mmCIF file of C-alpha atoms in Angstrom:
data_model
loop_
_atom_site.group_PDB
_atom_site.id
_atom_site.type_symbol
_atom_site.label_atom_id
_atom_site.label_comp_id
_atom_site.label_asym_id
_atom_site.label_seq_id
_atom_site.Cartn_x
_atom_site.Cartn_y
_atom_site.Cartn_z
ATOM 1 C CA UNK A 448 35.924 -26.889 -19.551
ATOM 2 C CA UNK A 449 33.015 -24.473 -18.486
ATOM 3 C CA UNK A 450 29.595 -24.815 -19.051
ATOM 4 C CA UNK A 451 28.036 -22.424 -20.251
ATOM 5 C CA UNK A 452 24.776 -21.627 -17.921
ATOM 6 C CA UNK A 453 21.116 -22.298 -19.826
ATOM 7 C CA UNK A 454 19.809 -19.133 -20.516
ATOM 8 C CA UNK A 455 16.136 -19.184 -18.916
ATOM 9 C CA UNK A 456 13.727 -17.657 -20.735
ATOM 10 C CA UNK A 457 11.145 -15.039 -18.314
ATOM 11 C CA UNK A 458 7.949 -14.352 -20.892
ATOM 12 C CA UNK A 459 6.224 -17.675 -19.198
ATOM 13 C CA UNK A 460 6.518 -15.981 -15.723
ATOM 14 C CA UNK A 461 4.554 -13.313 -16.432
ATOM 15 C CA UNK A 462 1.450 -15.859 -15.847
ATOM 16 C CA UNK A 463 2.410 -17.130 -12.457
ATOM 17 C CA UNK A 464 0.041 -15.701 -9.779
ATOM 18 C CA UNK A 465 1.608 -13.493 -7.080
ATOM 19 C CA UNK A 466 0.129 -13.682 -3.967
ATOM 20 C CA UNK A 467 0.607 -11.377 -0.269
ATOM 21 C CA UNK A 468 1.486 -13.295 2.128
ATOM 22 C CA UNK A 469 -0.132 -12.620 5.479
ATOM 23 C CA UNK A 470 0.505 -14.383 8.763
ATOM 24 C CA UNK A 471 -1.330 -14.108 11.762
ATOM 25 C CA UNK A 472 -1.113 -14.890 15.608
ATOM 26 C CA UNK A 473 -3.163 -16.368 18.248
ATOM 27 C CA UNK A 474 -0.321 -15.607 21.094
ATOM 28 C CA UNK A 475 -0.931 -17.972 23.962
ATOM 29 C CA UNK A 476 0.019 -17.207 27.494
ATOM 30 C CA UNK A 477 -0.673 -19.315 30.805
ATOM 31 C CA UNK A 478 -4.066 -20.852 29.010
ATOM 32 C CA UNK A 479 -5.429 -17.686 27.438
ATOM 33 C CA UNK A 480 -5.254 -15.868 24.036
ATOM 34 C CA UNK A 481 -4.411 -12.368 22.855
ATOM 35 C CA UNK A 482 -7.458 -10.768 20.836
ATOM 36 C CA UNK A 483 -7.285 -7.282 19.490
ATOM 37 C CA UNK A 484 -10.036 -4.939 18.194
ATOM 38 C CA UNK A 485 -8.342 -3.361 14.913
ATOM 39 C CA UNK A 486 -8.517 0.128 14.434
ATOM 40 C CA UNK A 487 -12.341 1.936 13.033
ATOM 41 C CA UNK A 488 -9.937 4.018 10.616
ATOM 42 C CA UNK A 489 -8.146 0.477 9.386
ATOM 43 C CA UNK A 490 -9.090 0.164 5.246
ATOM 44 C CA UNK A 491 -9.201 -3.897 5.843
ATOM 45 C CA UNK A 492 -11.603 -4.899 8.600
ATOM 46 C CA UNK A 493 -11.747 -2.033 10.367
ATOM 47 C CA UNK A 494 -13.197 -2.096 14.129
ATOM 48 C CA UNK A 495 -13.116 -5.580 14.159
ATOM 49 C CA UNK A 496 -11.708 -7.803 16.965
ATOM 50 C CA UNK A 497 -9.204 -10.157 15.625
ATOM 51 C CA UNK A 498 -5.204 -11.576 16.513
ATOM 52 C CA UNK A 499 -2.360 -9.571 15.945
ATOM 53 C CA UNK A 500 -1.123 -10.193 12.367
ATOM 54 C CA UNK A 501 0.754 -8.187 9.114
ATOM 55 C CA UNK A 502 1.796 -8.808 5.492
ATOM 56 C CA UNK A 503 5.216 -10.228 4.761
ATOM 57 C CA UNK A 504 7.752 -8.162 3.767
ATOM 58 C CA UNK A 505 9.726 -8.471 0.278
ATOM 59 C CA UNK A 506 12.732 -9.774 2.079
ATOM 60 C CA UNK A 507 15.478 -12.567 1.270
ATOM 61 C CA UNK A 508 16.483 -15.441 3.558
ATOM 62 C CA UNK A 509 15.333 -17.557 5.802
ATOM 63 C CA UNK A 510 12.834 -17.542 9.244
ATOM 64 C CA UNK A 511 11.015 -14.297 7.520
ATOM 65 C CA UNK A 512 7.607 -16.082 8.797
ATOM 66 C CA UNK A 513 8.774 -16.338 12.621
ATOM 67 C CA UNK A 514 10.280 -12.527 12.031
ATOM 68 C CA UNK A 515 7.178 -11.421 10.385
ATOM 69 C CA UNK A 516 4.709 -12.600 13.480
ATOM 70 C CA UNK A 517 7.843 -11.191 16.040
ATOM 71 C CA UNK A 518 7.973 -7.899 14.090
ATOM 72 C CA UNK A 519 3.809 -7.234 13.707
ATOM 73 C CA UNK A 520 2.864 -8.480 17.578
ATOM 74 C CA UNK A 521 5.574 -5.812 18.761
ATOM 75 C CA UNK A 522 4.721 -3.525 16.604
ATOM 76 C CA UNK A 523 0.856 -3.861 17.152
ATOM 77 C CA UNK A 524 0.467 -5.059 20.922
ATOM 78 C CA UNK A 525 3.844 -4.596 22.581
ATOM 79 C CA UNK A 526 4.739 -8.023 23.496
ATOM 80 C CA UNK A 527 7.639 -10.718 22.391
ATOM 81 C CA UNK A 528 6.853 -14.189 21.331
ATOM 82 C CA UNK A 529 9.532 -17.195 21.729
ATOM 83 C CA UNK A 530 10.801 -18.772 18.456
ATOM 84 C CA UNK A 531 8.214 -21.917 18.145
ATOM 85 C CA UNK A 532 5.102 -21.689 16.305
ATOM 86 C CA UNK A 533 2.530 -24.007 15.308
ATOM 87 C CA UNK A 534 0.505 -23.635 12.021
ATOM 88 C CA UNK A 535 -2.680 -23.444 13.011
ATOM 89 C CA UNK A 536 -5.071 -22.510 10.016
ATOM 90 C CA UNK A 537 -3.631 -20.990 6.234
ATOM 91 C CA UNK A 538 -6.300 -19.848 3.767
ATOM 92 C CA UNK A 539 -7.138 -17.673 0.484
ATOM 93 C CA UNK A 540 -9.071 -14.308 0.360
ATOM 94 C CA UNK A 541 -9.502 -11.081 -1.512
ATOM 95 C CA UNK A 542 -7.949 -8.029 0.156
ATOM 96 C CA UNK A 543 -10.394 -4.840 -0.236
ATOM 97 C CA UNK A 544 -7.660 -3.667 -2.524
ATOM 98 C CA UNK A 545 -8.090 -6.713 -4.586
ATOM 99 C CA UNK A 546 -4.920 -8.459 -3.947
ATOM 100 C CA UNK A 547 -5.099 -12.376 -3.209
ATOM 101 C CA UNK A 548 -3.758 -13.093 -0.077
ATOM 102 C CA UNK A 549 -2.128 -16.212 1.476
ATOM 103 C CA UNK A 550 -3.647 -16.035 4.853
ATOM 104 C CA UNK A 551 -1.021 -18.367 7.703
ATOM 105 C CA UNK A 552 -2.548 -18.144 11.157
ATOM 106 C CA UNK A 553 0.151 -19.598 13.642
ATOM 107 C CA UNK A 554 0.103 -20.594 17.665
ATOM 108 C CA UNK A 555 2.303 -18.224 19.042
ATOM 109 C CA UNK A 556 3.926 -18.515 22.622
ATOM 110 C CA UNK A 557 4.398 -15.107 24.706
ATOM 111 C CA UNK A 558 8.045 -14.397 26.217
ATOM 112 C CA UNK A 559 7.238 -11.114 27.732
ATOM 113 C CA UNK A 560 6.187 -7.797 27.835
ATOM 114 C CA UNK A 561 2.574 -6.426 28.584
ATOM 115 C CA UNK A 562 0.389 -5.837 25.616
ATOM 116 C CA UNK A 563 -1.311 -2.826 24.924
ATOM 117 C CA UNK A 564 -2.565 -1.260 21.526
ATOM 118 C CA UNK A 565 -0.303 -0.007 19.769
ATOM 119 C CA UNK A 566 -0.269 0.296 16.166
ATOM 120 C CA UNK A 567 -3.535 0.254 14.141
ATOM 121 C CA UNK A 568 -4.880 -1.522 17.454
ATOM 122 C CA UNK A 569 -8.176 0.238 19.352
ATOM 123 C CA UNK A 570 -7.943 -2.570 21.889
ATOM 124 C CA UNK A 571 -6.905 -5.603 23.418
ATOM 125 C CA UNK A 572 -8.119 -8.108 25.569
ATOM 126 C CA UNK A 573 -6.603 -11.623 27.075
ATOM 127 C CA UNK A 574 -9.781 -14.479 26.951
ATOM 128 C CA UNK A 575 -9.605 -18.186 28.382
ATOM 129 C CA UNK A 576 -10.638 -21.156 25.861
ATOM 130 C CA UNK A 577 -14.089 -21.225 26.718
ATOM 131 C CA UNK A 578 -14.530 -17.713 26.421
ATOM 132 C CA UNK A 579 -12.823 -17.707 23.151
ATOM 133 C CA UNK A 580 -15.182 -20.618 21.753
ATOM 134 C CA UNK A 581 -17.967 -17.582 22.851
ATOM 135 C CA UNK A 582 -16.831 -14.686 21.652
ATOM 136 C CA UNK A 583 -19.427 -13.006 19.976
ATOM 137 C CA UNK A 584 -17.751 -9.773 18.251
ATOM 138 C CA UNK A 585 -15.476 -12.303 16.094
ATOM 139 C CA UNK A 586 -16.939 -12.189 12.847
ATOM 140 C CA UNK A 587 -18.128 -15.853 11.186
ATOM 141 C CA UNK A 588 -15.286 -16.114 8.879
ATOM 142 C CA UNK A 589 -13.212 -16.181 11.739
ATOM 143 C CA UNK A 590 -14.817 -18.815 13.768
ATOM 144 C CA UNK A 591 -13.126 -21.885 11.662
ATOM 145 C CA UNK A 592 -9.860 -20.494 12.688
ATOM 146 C CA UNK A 593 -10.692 -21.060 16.564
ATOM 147 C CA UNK A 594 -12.261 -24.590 16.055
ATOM 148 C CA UNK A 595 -8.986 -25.402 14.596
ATOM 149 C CA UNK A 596 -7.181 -23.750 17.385
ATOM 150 C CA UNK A 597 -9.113 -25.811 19.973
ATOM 151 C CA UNK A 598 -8.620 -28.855 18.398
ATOM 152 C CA UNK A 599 -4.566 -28.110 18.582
ATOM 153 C CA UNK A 600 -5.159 -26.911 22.424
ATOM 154 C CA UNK A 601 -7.215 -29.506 23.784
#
């Protein structure tokens, strides 16, 4: 005998709270990491140096994290990652649009190619640790992000 499959009722849903989901990259290669000055015309920090980085897609099944960071470093500074990754930092904000945003930063390995940039990029630059720790054009909300990163590389 069959049973007959609950039917679930969808008017409480409308109260969850949707989120973007937004993963980031510090992509490390032979003791230095990737930093890229976003483009002046960019609506969400525009001109500012930060890591490579994009919102997740609406797309089924599983990985979409690791093929999210693969897709937006290509995409933004030319350059392949391998497939392990470290979560580094996650966090809340406000877009400028007003959506809430699930903010994963991730340690990235490169695999290859030379990075330039590319989309919504003005420039790029490849800085040791130390230099890193003394960046100066990262802005403050950034710098938690790094002292978690150098407690991971050290």
């Amino acid at each position: 005998k069959m049973q007959k499959r609950k039917k679930v009722s969808r008017v409480q849903e409308k109260d969850i709270n949707t989120h973007v989901v937004a993963v980031f990259a510090f992509v490390e290669k032979n003791g230095k990491i990737l930093l890229a000055k976003r483009s002046k015309d960019d609506p969400q920090a525009g001109g500012i140096w930060s890591i490579p980085g994009g919102k997740v897609d609406l797309d089924e099944g599983p990985g979409i994290i690791l093929k999210t960071l693969k897709k937006e470093i290509t995409e933004e500074v030319g350059i392949e990652i391998n497939d392990i990754i470290e979560l580094v930092w996650d966090e809340g904000f406000y877009r400028v649009s007003g959506h809430h945003v699930v903010g994963l930063t991730f340690l990235c390995k490169w695999k290859s190619g030379v990075a330039k940039p590319l989309e919504d990029q003005e420039e790029i630059k490849w800085v040791s640790i130390k230099e890193l720790k003394n960046f100066s054009d990262l802005p403050d909300y950034f710098k938690p992000r790094i002292e978690k990163l150098l407690t991971i590389l050290r």
